[in-house]
Short mmCIF file of C-alpha atoms and ligand atoms in Angstrom, two decimals:
data_model
loop_
_atom_site.label_atom_id
_atom_site.label_comp_id
_atom_site.label_asym_id
_atom_site.label_seq_id
_atom_site.Cartn_x
_atom_site.Cartn_y
_atom_site.Cartn_z
CA UNK A 28 -186.78 -73.15 -114.13
CA UNK A 29 -189.40 -72.75 -111.44
CA UNK A 30 -190.93 -75.87 -109.84
CA UNK A 31 -194.65 -75.78 -109.66
CA UNK A 32 -196.37 -76.03 -106.32
CA UNK A 33 -198.12 -79.22 -107.48
CA UNK A 34 -194.82 -80.90 -108.43
CA UNK A 35 -193.24 -79.89 -105.15
CA UNK A 36 -196.15 -81.39 -103.13
CA UNK A 37 -196.02 -84.58 -105.19
CA UNK A 38 -192.28 -84.88 -104.58
CA UNK A 39 -192.66 -84.35 -100.83
CA UNK A 40 -195.48 -86.91 -100.64
CA UNK A 41 -193.55 -89.48 -102.66
CA UNK A 42 -190.41 -89.02 -100.60
CA UNK A 43 -192.43 -89.41 -97.40
CA UNK A 44 -194.04 -92.63 -98.59
CA UNK A 45 -190.75 -94.15 -99.69
CA UNK A 46 -189.11 -93.08 -96.44
CA UNK A 47 -191.80 -94.60 -94.27
CA UNK A 48 -191.62 -97.83 -96.29
CA UNK A 49 -187.86 -98.03 -95.80
CA UNK A 50 -188.19 -97.30 -92.07
CA UNK A 51 -190.88 -99.95 -91.76
CA UNK A 52 -188.72 -102.55 -93.51
CA UNK A 53 -185.70 -101.69 -91.36
CA UNK A 54 -187.66 -101.82 -88.12
CA UNK A 55 -189.17 -105.18 -89.08
CA UNK A 56 -185.69 -106.52 -89.71
CA UNK A 57 -184.27 -105.10 -86.49
CA UNK A 58 -187.06 -106.46 -84.30
CA UNK A 59 -187.28 -109.93 -85.81
CA UNK A 60 -186.28 -112.25 -83.02
CA UNK A 61 -186.09 -116.01 -82.79
CA UNK A 62 -189.18 -117.64 -81.32
CA UNK A 63 -188.51 -118.16 -77.65
CA UNK A 64 -190.49 -119.98 -75.02
CA UNK A 65 -189.90 -119.43 -71.39
CA UNK A 66 -191.94 -122.29 -69.97
CA UNK A 67 -190.80 -125.81 -69.33
CA UNK A 68 -189.87 -127.89 -72.36
CA UNK A 69 -192.74 -130.07 -73.50
CA UNK A 70 -190.48 -132.97 -74.43
CA UNK A 71 -188.31 -134.37 -71.67
CA UNK A 72 -186.76 -137.46 -70.18
CA UNK A 73 -188.14 -138.96 -66.98
CA UNK A 74 -185.59 -141.69 -66.35
CA UNK A 75 -185.26 -145.40 -66.99
CA UNK A 76 -188.15 -147.89 -67.07
CA UNK A 77 -186.81 -149.50 -63.89
CA UNK A 78 -187.54 -146.23 -62.08
CA UNK A 79 -191.21 -147.15 -62.50
CA UNK A 80 -191.80 -150.64 -61.11
CA UNK A 81 -194.66 -152.73 -62.44
CA UNK A 82 -197.98 -151.97 -60.80
CA UNK A 83 -197.13 -148.41 -59.85
CA UNK A 84 -198.57 -145.00 -60.63
CA UNK A 85 -196.05 -142.29 -59.93
CA UNK A 86 -197.02 -138.63 -60.10
CA UNK A 87 -194.29 -136.23 -61.22
CA UNK A 88 -195.86 -133.05 -59.92
CA UNK A 89 -193.35 -130.63 -61.43
CA UNK A 90 -194.02 -132.15 -64.87
CA UNK A 91 -197.76 -132.46 -64.30
CA UNK A 92 -197.86 -136.06 -65.39
CA UNK A 93 -198.50 -139.43 -63.85
CA UNK A 94 -196.47 -142.38 -65.09
CA UNK A 95 -198.41 -145.63 -65.05
CA UNK A 96 -196.74 -149.00 -65.36
CA UNK A 97 -198.68 -152.19 -65.78
CA UNK A 98 -196.40 -155.16 -66.32
CA UNK A 99 -194.21 -154.23 -69.28
CA UNK A 100 -196.52 -151.43 -70.44
CA UNK A 101 -195.94 -147.75 -69.68
CA UNK A 102 -198.09 -144.66 -70.09
CA UNK A 103 -197.97 -141.01 -69.12
CA UNK A 104 -201.20 -139.20 -68.29
CA UNK A 105 -201.67 -135.52 -67.71
CA UNK A 106 -202.38 -134.51 -64.14
CA UNK A 107 -203.70 -131.11 -65.16
CA UNK A 108 -207.41 -131.02 -64.45
CA UNK A 109 -209.44 -130.35 -67.57
CA UNK A 110 -211.77 -128.08 -65.61
CA UNK A 111 -209.63 -125.11 -64.61
CA UNK A 112 -206.14 -126.54 -64.61
CA UNK A 113 -205.44 -127.54 -61.01
CA UNK A 114 -203.14 -130.49 -60.44
CA UNK A 115 -205.12 -133.62 -59.75
CA UNK A 116 -203.96 -135.96 -57.04
CA UNK A 117 -203.78 -139.73 -57.00
CA UNK A 118 -206.84 -141.38 -55.51
CA UNK A 119 -207.73 -145.01 -54.82
CA UNK A 120 -209.93 -145.16 -57.88
CA UNK A 121 -207.91 -142.89 -60.16
CA UNK A 122 -207.45 -139.17 -59.78
CA UNK A 123 -209.20 -136.49 -57.74
CA UNK A 124 -209.03 -132.76 -58.18
CA UNK A 125 -208.76 -130.78 -54.95
CA UNK A 126 -210.24 -127.60 -56.45
CA UNK A 127 -213.82 -128.34 -57.45
CA UNK A 128 -214.10 -132.05 -56.90
CA UNK A 129 -213.66 -133.54 -60.35
CA UNK A 130 -212.87 -137.22 -60.32
CA UNK A 131 -211.25 -139.39 -62.96
CA UNK A 132 -210.79 -143.13 -63.14
CA UNK A 133 -207.33 -144.66 -63.54
CA UNK A 134 -207.52 -144.17 -67.34
CA UNK A 135 -208.30 -140.49 -66.87
CA UNK A 136 -211.98 -140.76 -67.82
CA UNK A 137 -214.20 -138.28 -65.98
CA UNK A 138 -216.33 -139.99 -63.34
CA UNK A 139 -217.62 -136.92 -61.53
CA UNK A 140 -217.45 -133.19 -61.05
CA UNK A 141 -217.27 -130.33 -63.51
CA UNK A 142 -214.30 -131.51 -65.63
CA UNK A 143 -215.45 -131.42 -69.26
CA UNK A 144 -213.14 -134.10 -70.64
CA UNK A 145 -210.73 -136.88 -69.76
CA UNK A 146 -207.12 -136.42 -68.75
CA UNK A 147 -204.95 -136.56 -71.89
CA UNK A 148 -202.44 -139.31 -72.46
CA UNK A 149 -199.07 -138.22 -73.83
CA UNK A 150 -196.81 -139.92 -76.31
CA UNK A 151 -193.86 -141.64 -74.68
CA UNK A 152 -190.91 -143.31 -76.38
CA UNK A 153 -187.82 -145.15 -75.33
CA UNK A 154 -184.79 -143.10 -76.36
CA UNK A 155 -181.59 -144.77 -77.65
CA UNK A 156 -179.97 -144.14 -74.27
CA UNK A 157 -182.65 -146.27 -72.60
CA UNK A 158 -184.50 -143.36 -71.01
CA UNK A 159 -188.21 -142.68 -71.30
CA UNK A 160 -189.08 -139.54 -73.19
CA UNK A 161 -192.42 -137.84 -72.74
CA UNK A 162 -193.78 -135.55 -75.45
CA UNK A 163 -196.49 -133.34 -73.98
CA UNK A 164 -197.08 -131.77 -77.37
CA UNK A 165 -198.45 -135.06 -78.67
CA UNK A 166 -201.59 -136.54 -77.18
CA UNK A 167 -202.38 -140.16 -77.95
CA UNK A 168 -205.46 -142.32 -77.71
CA UNK A 169 -206.17 -143.21 -74.09
CA UNK A 170 -205.20 -146.80 -73.44
CA UNK A 171 -202.22 -146.69 -75.82
CA UNK A 172 -199.31 -147.95 -73.80
CA UNK A 173 -195.66 -148.14 -74.73
CA UNK A 174 -194.65 -151.79 -74.55
CA UNK A 175 -191.14 -152.24 -73.20
S1 FES B 222 -209.90 -127.39 -61.54
FE1 FES B 222 -210.30 -129.46 -61.15
S2 FES B 222 -212.36 -129.54 -60.67
FE2 FES B 222 -211.98 -127.47 -61.09
#
């Protein structure tokens, strides 16, 4: 029995559509990869509370944070300038950005320059092993200290 031209074209089209669907599904499966990040972890330990004596502000430049200790209260502020991302330095009155002159008080509030907002405060916790953990994925209300 002869196959009509119309049936032949329909068969070829259908086979092509099914084939491309199967190839698409297979390629999606093959190229699914676990989510990977290549930057620094955003949650990390910075040592024991005694590493940060009362009355000190210690900048951890590689982590882009400043650890502040007042009495038995601890906080971790970002040292990434909210203008264009330079690392701010410690200044007598707070923080100063070397790039375009933004200034922040010791709580991270903008006191001058082009920075559009305050330096974020990050959540810190005391881990069961007694070390301080900083979570840079979680910002907290400025002025919220961890009491030791
Ligand atoms: S990056 Fe800090 S003032 Fe511009």
